[in-house]
Coordinates of C-alpha atoms and ligand atoms in Angstrom, one line a residue:
X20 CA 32.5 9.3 14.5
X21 CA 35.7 8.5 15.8
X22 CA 35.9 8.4 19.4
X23 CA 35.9 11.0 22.2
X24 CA 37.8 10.7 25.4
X25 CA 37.3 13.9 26.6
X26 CA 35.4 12.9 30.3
X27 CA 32.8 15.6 30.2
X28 CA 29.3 14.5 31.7
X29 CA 27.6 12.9 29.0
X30 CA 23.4 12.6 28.7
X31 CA 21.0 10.8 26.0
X32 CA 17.8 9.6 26.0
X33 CA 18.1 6.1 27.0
X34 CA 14.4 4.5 26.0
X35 CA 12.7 4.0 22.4
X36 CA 10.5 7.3 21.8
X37 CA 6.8 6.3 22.8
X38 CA 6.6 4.5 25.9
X39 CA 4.7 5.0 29.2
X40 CA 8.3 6.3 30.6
X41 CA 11.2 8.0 29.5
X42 CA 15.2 7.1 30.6
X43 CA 18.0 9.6 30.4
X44 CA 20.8 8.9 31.5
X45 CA 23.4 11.3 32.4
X46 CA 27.2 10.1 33.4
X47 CA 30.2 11.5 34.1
X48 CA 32.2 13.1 37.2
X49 CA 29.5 15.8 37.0
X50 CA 26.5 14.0 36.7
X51 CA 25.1 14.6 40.0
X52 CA 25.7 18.1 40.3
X53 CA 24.5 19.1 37.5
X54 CA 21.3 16.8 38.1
X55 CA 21.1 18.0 41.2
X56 CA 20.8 22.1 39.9
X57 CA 17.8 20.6 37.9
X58 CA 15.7 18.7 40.1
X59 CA 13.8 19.3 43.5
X60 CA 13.2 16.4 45.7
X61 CA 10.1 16.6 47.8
X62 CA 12.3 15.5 51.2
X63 CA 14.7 18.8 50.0
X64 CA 17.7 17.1 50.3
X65 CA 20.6 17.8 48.1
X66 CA 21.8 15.0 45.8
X67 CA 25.4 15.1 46.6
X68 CA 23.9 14.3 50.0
X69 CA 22.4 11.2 48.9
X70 CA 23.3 7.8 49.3
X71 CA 24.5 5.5 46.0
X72 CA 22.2 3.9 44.1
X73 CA 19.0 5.2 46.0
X74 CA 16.0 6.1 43.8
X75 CA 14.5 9.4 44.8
X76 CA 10.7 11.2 44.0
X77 CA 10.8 14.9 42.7
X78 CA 10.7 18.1 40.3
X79 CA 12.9 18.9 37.4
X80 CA 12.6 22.3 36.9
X81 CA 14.3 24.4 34.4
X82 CA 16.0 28.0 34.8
X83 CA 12.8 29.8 35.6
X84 CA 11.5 27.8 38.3
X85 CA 9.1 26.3 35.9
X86 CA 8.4 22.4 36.5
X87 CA 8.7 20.6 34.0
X88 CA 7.7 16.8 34.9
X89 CA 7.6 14.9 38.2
X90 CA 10.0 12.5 38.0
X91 CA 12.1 9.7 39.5
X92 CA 15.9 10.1 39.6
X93 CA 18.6 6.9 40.6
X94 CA 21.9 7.9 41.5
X95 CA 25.3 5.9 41.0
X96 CA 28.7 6.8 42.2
X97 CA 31.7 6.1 40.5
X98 CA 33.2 2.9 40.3
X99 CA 29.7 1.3 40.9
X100 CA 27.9 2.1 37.7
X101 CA 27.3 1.0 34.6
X102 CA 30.1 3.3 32.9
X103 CA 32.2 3.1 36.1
X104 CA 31.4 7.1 36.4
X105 CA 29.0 8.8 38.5
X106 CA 25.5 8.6 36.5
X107 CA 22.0 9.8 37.2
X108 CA 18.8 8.2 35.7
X109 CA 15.6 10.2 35.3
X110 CA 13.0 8.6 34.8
X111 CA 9.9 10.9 33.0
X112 CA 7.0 10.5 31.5
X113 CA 7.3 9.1 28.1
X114 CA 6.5 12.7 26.6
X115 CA 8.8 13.7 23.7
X116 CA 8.3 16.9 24.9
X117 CA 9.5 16.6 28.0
X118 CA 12.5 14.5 27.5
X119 CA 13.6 16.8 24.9
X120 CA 13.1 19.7 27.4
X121 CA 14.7 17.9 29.9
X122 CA 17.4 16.7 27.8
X123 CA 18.0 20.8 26.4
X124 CA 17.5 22.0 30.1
X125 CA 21.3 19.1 31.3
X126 CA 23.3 20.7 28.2
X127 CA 22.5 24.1 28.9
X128 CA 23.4 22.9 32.5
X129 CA 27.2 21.7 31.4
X130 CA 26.1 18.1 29.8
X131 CA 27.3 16.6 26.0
X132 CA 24.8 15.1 24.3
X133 CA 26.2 11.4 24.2
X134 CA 27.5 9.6 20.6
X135 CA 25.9 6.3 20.0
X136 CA 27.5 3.9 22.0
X137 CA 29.4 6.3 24.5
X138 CA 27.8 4.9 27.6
X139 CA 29.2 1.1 26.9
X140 CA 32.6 3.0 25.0
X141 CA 32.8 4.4 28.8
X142 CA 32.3 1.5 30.8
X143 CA 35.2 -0.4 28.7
X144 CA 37.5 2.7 28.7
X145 CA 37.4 1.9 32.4
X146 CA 37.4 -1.8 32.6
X147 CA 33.8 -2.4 33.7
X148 CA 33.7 -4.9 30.2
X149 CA 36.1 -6.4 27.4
X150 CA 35.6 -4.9 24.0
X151 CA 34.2 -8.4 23.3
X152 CA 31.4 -8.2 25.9
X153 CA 31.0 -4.3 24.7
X154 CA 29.7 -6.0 21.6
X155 CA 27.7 -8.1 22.9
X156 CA 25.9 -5.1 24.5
X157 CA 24.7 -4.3 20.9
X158 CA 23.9 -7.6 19.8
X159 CA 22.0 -8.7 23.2
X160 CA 20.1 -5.5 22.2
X161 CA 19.2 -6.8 18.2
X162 CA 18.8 -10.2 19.5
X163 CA 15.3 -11.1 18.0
X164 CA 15.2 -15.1 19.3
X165 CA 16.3 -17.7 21.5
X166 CA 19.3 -18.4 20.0
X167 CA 21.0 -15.0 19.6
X168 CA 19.8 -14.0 22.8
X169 CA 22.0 -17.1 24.2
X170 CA 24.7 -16.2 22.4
X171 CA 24.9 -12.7 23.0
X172 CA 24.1 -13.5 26.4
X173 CA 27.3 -15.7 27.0
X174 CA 29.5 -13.1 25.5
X175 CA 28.2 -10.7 27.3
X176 CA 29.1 -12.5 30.9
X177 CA 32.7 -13.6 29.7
X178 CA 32.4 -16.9 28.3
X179 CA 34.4 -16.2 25.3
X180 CA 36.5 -14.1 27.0
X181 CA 37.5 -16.6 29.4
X182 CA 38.5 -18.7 26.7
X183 CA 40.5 -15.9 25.3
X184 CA 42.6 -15.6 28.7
X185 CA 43.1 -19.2 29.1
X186 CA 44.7 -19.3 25.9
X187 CA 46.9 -16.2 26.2
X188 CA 47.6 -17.6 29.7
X189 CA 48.6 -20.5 28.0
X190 CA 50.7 -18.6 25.1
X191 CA 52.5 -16.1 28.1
X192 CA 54.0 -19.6 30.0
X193 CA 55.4 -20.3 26.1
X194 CA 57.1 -16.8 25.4
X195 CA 58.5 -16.3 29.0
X196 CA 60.1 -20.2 29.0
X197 CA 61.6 -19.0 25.3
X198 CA 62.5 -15.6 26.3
X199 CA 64.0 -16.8 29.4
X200 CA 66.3 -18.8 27.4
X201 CA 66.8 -15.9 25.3
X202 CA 68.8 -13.7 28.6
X203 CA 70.9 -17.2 29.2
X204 CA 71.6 -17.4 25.6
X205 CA 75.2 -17.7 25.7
X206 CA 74.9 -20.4 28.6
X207 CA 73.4 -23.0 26.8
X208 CA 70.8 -23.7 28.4
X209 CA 67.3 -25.1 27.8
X210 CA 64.4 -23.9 29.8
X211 CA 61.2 -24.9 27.3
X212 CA 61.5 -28.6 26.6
X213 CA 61.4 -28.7 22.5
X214 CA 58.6 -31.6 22.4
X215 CA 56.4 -30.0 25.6
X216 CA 56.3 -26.4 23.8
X217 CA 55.0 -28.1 21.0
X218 CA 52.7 -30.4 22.6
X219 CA 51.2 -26.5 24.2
X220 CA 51.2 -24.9 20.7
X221 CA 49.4 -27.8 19.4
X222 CA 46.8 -27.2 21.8
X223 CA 46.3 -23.5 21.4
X224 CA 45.9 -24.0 17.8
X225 CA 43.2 -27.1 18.6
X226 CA 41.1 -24.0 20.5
X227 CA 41.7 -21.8 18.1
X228 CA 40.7 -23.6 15.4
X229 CA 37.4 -24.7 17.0
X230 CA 36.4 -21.4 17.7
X231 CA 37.2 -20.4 13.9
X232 CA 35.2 -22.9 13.0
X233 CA 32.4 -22.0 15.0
X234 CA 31.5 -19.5 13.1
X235 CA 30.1 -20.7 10.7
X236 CA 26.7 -21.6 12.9
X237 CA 27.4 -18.2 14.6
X238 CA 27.2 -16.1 11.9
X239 CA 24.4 -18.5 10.7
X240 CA 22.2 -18.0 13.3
X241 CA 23.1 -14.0 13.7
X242 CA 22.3 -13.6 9.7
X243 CA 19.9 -15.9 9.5
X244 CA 19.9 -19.0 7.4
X245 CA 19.1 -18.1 3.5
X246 CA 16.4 -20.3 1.9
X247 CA 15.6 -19.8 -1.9
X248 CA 12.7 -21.1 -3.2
X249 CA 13.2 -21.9 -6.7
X250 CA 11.1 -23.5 -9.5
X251 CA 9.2 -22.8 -12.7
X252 CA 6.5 -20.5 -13.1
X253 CA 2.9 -21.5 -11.3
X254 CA 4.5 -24.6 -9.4
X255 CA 3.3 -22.5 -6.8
X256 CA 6.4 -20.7 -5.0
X257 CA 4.7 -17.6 -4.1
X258 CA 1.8 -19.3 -2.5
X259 CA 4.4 -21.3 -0.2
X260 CA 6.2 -18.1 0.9
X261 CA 2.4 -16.4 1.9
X262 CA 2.0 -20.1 3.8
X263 CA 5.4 -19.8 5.3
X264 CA 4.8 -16.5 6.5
X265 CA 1.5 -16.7 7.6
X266 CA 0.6 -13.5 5.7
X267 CA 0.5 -12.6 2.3
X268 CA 3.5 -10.8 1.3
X269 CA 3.6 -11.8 -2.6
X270 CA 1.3 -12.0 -5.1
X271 CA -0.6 -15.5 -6.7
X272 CA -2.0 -15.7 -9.6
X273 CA -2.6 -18.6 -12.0
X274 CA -0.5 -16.6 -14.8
X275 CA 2.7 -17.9 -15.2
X276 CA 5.4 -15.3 -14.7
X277 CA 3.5 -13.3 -11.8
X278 CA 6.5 -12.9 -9.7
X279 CA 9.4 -10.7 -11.4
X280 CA 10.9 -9.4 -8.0
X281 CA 12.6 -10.9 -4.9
X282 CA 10.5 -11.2 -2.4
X283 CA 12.4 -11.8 0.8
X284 CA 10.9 -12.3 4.8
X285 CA 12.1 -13.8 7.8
X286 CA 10.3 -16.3 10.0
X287 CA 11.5 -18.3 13.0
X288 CA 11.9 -21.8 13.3
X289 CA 12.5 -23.5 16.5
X290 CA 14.3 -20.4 17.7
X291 CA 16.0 -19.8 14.5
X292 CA 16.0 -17.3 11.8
X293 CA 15.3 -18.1 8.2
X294 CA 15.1 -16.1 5.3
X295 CA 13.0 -16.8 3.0
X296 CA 13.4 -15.9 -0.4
X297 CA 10.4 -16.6 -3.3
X298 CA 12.1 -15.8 -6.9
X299 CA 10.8 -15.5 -10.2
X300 CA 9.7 -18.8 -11.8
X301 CA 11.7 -20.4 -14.1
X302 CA 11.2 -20.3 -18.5
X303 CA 12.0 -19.7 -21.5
X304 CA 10.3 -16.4 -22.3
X305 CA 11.1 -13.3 -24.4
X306 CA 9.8 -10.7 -21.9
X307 CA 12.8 -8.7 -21.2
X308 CA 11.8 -8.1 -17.4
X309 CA 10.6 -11.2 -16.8
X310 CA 14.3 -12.4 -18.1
X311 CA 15.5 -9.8 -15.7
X312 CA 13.6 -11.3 -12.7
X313 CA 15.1 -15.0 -13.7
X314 CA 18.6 -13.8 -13.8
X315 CA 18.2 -12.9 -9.9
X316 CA 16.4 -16.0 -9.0
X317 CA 20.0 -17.7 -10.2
X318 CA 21.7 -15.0 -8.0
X319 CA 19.7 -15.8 -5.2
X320 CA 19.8 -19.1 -5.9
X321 CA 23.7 -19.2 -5.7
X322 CA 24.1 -17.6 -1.9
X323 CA 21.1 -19.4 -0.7
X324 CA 22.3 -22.1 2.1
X325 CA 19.2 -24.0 1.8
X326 CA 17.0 -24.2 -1.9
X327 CA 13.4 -25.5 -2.0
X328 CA 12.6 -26.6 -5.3
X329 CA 8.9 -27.0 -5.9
X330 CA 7.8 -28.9 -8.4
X331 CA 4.0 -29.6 -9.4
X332 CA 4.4 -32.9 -12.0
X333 CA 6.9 -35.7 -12.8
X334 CA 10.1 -34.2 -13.4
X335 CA 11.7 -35.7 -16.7
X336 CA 15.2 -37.3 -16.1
X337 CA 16.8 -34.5 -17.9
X338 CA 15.0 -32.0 -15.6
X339 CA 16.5 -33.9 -12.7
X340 CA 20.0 -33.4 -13.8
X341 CA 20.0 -29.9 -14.7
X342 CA 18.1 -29.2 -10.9
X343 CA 21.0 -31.4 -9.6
X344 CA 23.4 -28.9 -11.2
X345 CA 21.8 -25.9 -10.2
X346 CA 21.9 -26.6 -6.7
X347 CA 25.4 -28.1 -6.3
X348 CA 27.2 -27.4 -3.1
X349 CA 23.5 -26.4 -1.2
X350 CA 21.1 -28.5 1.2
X351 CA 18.1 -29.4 -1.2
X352 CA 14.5 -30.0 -0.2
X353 CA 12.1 -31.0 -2.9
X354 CA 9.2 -29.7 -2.6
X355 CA 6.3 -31.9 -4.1
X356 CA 3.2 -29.2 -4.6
X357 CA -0.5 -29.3 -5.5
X358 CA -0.7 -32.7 -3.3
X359 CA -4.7 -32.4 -3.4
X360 CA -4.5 -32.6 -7.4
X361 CA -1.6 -35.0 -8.1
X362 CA 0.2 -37.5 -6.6
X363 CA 3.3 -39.2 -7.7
X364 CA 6.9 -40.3 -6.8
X365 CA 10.5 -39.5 -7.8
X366 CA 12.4 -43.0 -8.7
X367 CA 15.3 -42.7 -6.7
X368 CA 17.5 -44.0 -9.1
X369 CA 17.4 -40.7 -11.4
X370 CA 18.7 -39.3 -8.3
X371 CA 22.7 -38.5 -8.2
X372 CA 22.1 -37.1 -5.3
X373 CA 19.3 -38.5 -2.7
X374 CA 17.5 -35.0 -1.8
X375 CA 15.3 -34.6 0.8
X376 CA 11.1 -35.0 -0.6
X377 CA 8.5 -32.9 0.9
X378 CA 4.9 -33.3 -0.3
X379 CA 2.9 -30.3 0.0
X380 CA 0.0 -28.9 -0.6
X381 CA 0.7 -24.7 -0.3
X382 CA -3.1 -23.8 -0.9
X383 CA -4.5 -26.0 1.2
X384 CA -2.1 -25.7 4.3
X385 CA -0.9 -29.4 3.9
X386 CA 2.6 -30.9 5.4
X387 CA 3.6 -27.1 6.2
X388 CA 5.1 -28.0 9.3
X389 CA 6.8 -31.4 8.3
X390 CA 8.6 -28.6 5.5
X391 CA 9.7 -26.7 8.0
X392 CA 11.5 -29.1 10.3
X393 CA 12.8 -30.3 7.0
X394 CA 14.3 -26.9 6.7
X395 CA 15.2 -27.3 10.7
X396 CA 17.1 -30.5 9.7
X397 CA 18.4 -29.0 6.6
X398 CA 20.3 -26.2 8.4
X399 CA 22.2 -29.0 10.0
X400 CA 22.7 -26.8 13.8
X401 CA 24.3 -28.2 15.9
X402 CA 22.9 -28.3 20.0
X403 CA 23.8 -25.4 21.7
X404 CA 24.5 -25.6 25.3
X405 CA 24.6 -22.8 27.7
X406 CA 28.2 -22.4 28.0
X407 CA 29.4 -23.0 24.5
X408 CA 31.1 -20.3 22.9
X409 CA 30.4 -19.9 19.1
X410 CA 31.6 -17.2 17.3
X411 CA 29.5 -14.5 15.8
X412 CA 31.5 -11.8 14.7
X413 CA 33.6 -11.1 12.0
X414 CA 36.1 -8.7 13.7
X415 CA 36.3 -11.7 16.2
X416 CA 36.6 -14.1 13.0
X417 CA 39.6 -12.5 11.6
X418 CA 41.6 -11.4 14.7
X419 CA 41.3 -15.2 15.0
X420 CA 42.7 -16.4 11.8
X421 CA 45.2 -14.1 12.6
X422 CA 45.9 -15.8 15.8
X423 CA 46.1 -19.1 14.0
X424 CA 48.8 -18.1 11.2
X425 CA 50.8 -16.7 14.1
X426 CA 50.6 -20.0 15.9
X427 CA 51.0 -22.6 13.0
X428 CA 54.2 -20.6 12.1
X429 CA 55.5 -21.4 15.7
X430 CA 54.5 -25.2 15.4
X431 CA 56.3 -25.2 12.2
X432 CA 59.5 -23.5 13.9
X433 CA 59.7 -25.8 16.6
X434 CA 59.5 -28.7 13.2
X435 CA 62.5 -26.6 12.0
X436 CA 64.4 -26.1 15.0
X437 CA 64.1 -22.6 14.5
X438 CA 65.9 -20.3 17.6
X439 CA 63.8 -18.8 20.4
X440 CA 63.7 -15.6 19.3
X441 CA 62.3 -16.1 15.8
X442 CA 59.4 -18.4 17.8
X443 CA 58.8 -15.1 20.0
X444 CA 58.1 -13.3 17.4
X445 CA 55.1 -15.4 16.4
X446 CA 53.9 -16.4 20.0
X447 CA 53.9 -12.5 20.7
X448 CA 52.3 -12.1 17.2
X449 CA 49.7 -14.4 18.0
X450 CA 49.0 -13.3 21.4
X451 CA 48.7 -9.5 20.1
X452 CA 46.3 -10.9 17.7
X453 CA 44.1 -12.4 20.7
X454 CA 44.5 -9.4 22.7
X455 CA 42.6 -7.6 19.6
X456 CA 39.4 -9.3 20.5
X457 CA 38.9 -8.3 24.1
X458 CA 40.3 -4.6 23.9
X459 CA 43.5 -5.6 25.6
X460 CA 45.9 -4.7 23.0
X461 CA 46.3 -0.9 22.1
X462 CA 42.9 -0.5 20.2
X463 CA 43.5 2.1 17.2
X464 CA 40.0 4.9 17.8
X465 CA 39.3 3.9 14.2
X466 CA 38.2 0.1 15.7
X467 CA 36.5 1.4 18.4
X468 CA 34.7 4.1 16.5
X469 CA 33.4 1.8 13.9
X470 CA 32.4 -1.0 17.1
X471 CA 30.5 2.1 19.1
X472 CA 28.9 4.0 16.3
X473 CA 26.8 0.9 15.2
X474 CA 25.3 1.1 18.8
X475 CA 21.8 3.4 19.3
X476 CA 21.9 6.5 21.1
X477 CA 21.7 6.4 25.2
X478 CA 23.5 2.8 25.3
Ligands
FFO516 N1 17.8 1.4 34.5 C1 18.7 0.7 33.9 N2 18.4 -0.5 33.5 C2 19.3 -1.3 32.9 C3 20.6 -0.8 32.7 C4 20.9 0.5 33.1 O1 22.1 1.0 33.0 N3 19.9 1.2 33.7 N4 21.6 -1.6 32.0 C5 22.6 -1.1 31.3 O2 23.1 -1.7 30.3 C6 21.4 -3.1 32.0 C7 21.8 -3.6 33.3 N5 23.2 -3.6 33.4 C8 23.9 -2.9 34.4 C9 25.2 -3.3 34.6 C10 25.9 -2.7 35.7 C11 25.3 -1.7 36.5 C12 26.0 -1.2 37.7 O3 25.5 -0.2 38.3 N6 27.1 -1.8 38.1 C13 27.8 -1.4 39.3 C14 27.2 -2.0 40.5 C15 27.1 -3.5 40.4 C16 26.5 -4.2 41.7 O4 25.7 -3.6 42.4 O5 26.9 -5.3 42.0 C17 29.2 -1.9 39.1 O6 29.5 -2.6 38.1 O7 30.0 -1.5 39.9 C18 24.0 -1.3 36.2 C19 23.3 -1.9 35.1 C20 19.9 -3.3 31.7 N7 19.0 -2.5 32.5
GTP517 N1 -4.5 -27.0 -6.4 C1 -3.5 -26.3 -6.0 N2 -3.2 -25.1 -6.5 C2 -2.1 -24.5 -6.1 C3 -1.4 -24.9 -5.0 N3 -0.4 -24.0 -4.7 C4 -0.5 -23.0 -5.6 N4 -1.6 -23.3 -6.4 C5 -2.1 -22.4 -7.5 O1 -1.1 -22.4 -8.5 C6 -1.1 -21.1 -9.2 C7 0.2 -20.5 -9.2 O2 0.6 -20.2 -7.9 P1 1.8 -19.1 -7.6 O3 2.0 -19.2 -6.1 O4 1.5 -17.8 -8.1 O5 3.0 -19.8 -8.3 P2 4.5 -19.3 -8.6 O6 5.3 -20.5 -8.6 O7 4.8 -18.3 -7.6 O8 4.4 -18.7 -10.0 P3 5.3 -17.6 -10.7 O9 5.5 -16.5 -9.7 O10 4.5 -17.2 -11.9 O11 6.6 -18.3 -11.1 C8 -2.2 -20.3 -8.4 O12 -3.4 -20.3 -9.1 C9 -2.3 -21.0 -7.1 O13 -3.5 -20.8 -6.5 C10 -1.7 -26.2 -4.4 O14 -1.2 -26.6 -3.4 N5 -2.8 -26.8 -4.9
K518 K1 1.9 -17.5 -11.0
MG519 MG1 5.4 -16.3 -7.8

């Protein structure tokens, strides 16, 4: 879709199909009229009558007089809604019936039925939000724990773009002291102090580079945290994941080779995602699919962040190598299974590498929690407090990196003593860059159609 900004009165179903009750939500200059031709309140009153953001009992009825639910109706007027526009709620009974009727009854009445995303698209259109906080709409919506709820929840009140002002605040004071100097130009004379525009360059690209950098726990905790488990056949990976997942989602058996697909879930630990990912076990075997199934456990096992590698005896000294080698670059937990029939103890000195030990039993429940703040710990996360702002999104990511180039090339002008007007270019570059982020630069509809289409329908 790319975007429409054609200001007719807009409706969608607001609610998930199923409930008790049933949201539409209408917006636009027309809104209330064309609500009001629809619905019968019982004190008679006409809507356009009606105070803002009062919450009135009644009727709609379609063409024919014929009622079609008794419902409740808020009214907004523009500027103070959610869009900015004037917008009407109904609230029905969670009838699919109904809210298509109803729904059918507002576009024969004048209304559009809304794109996915429109409502929020609106409401930054007319400055109620950044483009930032737009998208924190959507991801305060998918947030499924503790920790992207916070984080969506600080974009969504401005944290981040707070930051984002302070630092083109900060970038402005640079290009006006250059640019001033640019109109004097043939007077010689030095508004920006060489060493004191550096020392404020220098601290723009500080911020900048910590919020680059915090992306790599943001998108961790938005993606989840990857974590292959990895071993040879029967050590008993399969029987972890069901233990893991407290539900048996793969298949045990005591034939070696059982699993041949990826079997991936997602549990939470300490308010975190994880993905778990049990693979086939690892042989030497002519079976062509079971081959098949091993070449994916190494695929997984390369984009894992975090690799559990269960193992059920005494691993020979070779075998520790060639583990050590598969798994270089990644957090490693050994896991140490079948604790209620064997017991024994990996000589550290075999060890390159000192890797976390785990003993387990997966069939009989045993050290399952002490594995998984092993994983916690793995994951290396660092404490998030309520105002930090960590970066989650990639569009944010790169307008970012952007930002940065622009900046380092100024730092490295001012090293070179290059003239004012080849630093503007940069500090204007990397303020253009910033302004991407929060919707402040000229947002091509291509950008905002591919943010607002990824949103449901009604939000
Ligand atoms: N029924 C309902 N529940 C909802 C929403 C909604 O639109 N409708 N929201 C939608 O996402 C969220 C709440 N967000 C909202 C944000 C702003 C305004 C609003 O009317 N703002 C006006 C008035 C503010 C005020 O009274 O101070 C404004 O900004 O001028 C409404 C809801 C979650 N729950
Ligand atoms: N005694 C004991 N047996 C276990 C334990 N964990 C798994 N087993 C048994 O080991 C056998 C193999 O278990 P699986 O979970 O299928 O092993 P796997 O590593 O997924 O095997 P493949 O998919 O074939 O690679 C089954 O008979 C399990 O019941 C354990 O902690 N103790
Ligand atoms: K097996
Ligand atoms: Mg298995």
């Amino acid at each position: 879709m790319s975007i429409l900004n054609d200001h007719q009165t807009i409706c969608a179903l607001a609610t998930a199909s199923g409930g008790a009750i049933g949201i539409i939500r209408v917006s636009g200059s027309d809104a209330i009229t064309i609500v009001d031709k629809i619905f019968v309140s019982t004190s008679g009153k006409s809507l356009e009558n009606v105070a803002a953001r009062s919450v009135l009992y009644g009727h709609v009825t379609n063409e024919n007089g014929t009622t079609i639910d008794e419902t409740l109706i808020t009214i907004f007027r523009a500027p103070h809604s959610y869009t900015g526009e004037n917008s009407v709620e109904i609230s029905c009974h969670g009838s699919d019936f109904i809210l298509n009727e109803v729904l059918r009854l507002l576009i024969r009445q004048g209304c559009r039925q809304a794109f996915p995303g429109e409502f929020t698209q609106r409401a930054f259109l007319n400055g109620k939000m950044d483009l930032s906080q737009a998208e924190a709409v959507a991801d305060l919506i998918a947030s499924t724990n503790k920790a992207t709820h916070q984080l969506a929840m600080g974009q969504l009140r401005g944290y981040f773009s707070n930051e984002l002002n302070e630092l083109r605040e900060k970038l402005l004071k640079i290009t006006s002291l250059i640019e001033l100097e640019l109109d004097f130009s043939d007077q010689d004379v030095t508004f920006a102090e060489r060493s004191e525009l550096l020392q404020l360059a220098l601290s723009i690209s500080d911020k900048i580079t910590l919020l680059t950098q915090s992306f790599e726990v943001g998108n961790a905790i938005k993606s989840g945290i990857s974590v292959a488990i990895i071993g040879k056949t029967n050590v008993g990976k399969s029987t972890l994941l069901n233990k893991l997942l407290k539900e048996n989602r793969a298949i045990v058996s005591e034939i070696h080779g059982t699993t041949r697909d990826v079997i991936e879930d997602t549990i939470q630990i300490s308010g975190i995602n994880f993905r778990f990912i049990d693979t086939a076990g690892i042989r030497q075997t002519h079976d062509e699919i079971e081959n098949l199934g091993i070449e994916r456990t190494y695929q997984k096992l390369s984009t894992a962040t975090i690799v559990l590698w269960v193992i059920d005896m005494q691993p020979t000294p070779d075998e520790i190598s060639e583990i050590e080698e598969k798994v270089k670059g990644k957090k490693l937990i050994i896991v140490i299974n079948k604790i209620d029939r064997n017991q024994f103890t990996l000589p550290i000195d075999t060890w390159a590498i000192s890797p976390t030990v785990i003993l387990i039993s997966a069939k009989y429940n045993t050290n399952i929690p002490q594995l998984e703040s092993a994983i916690y710990q793995a994951a290396n996360l660092p404490e998030i407090r309520e105002n930090d702002v960590i970066i989650t999104n990639i569009r944010h990511y790169n307008a970012l990196t952007h930002a940065q180039e622009g900046i380092n090339r100024v730092i490295e002008g001012i090293h070179l003593n290059l003239s004012g007007d080849l630093l503007s270019e940069d500090l204007r570059e990397c303020l253009h860059h910033l302004s991407e982020i929060t919707g402040g630069a000229i947002t091509s509809n291509e950008v905002l159609g591919t943010i607002f289409s990824h949103f449901c329908i009604g939000k």
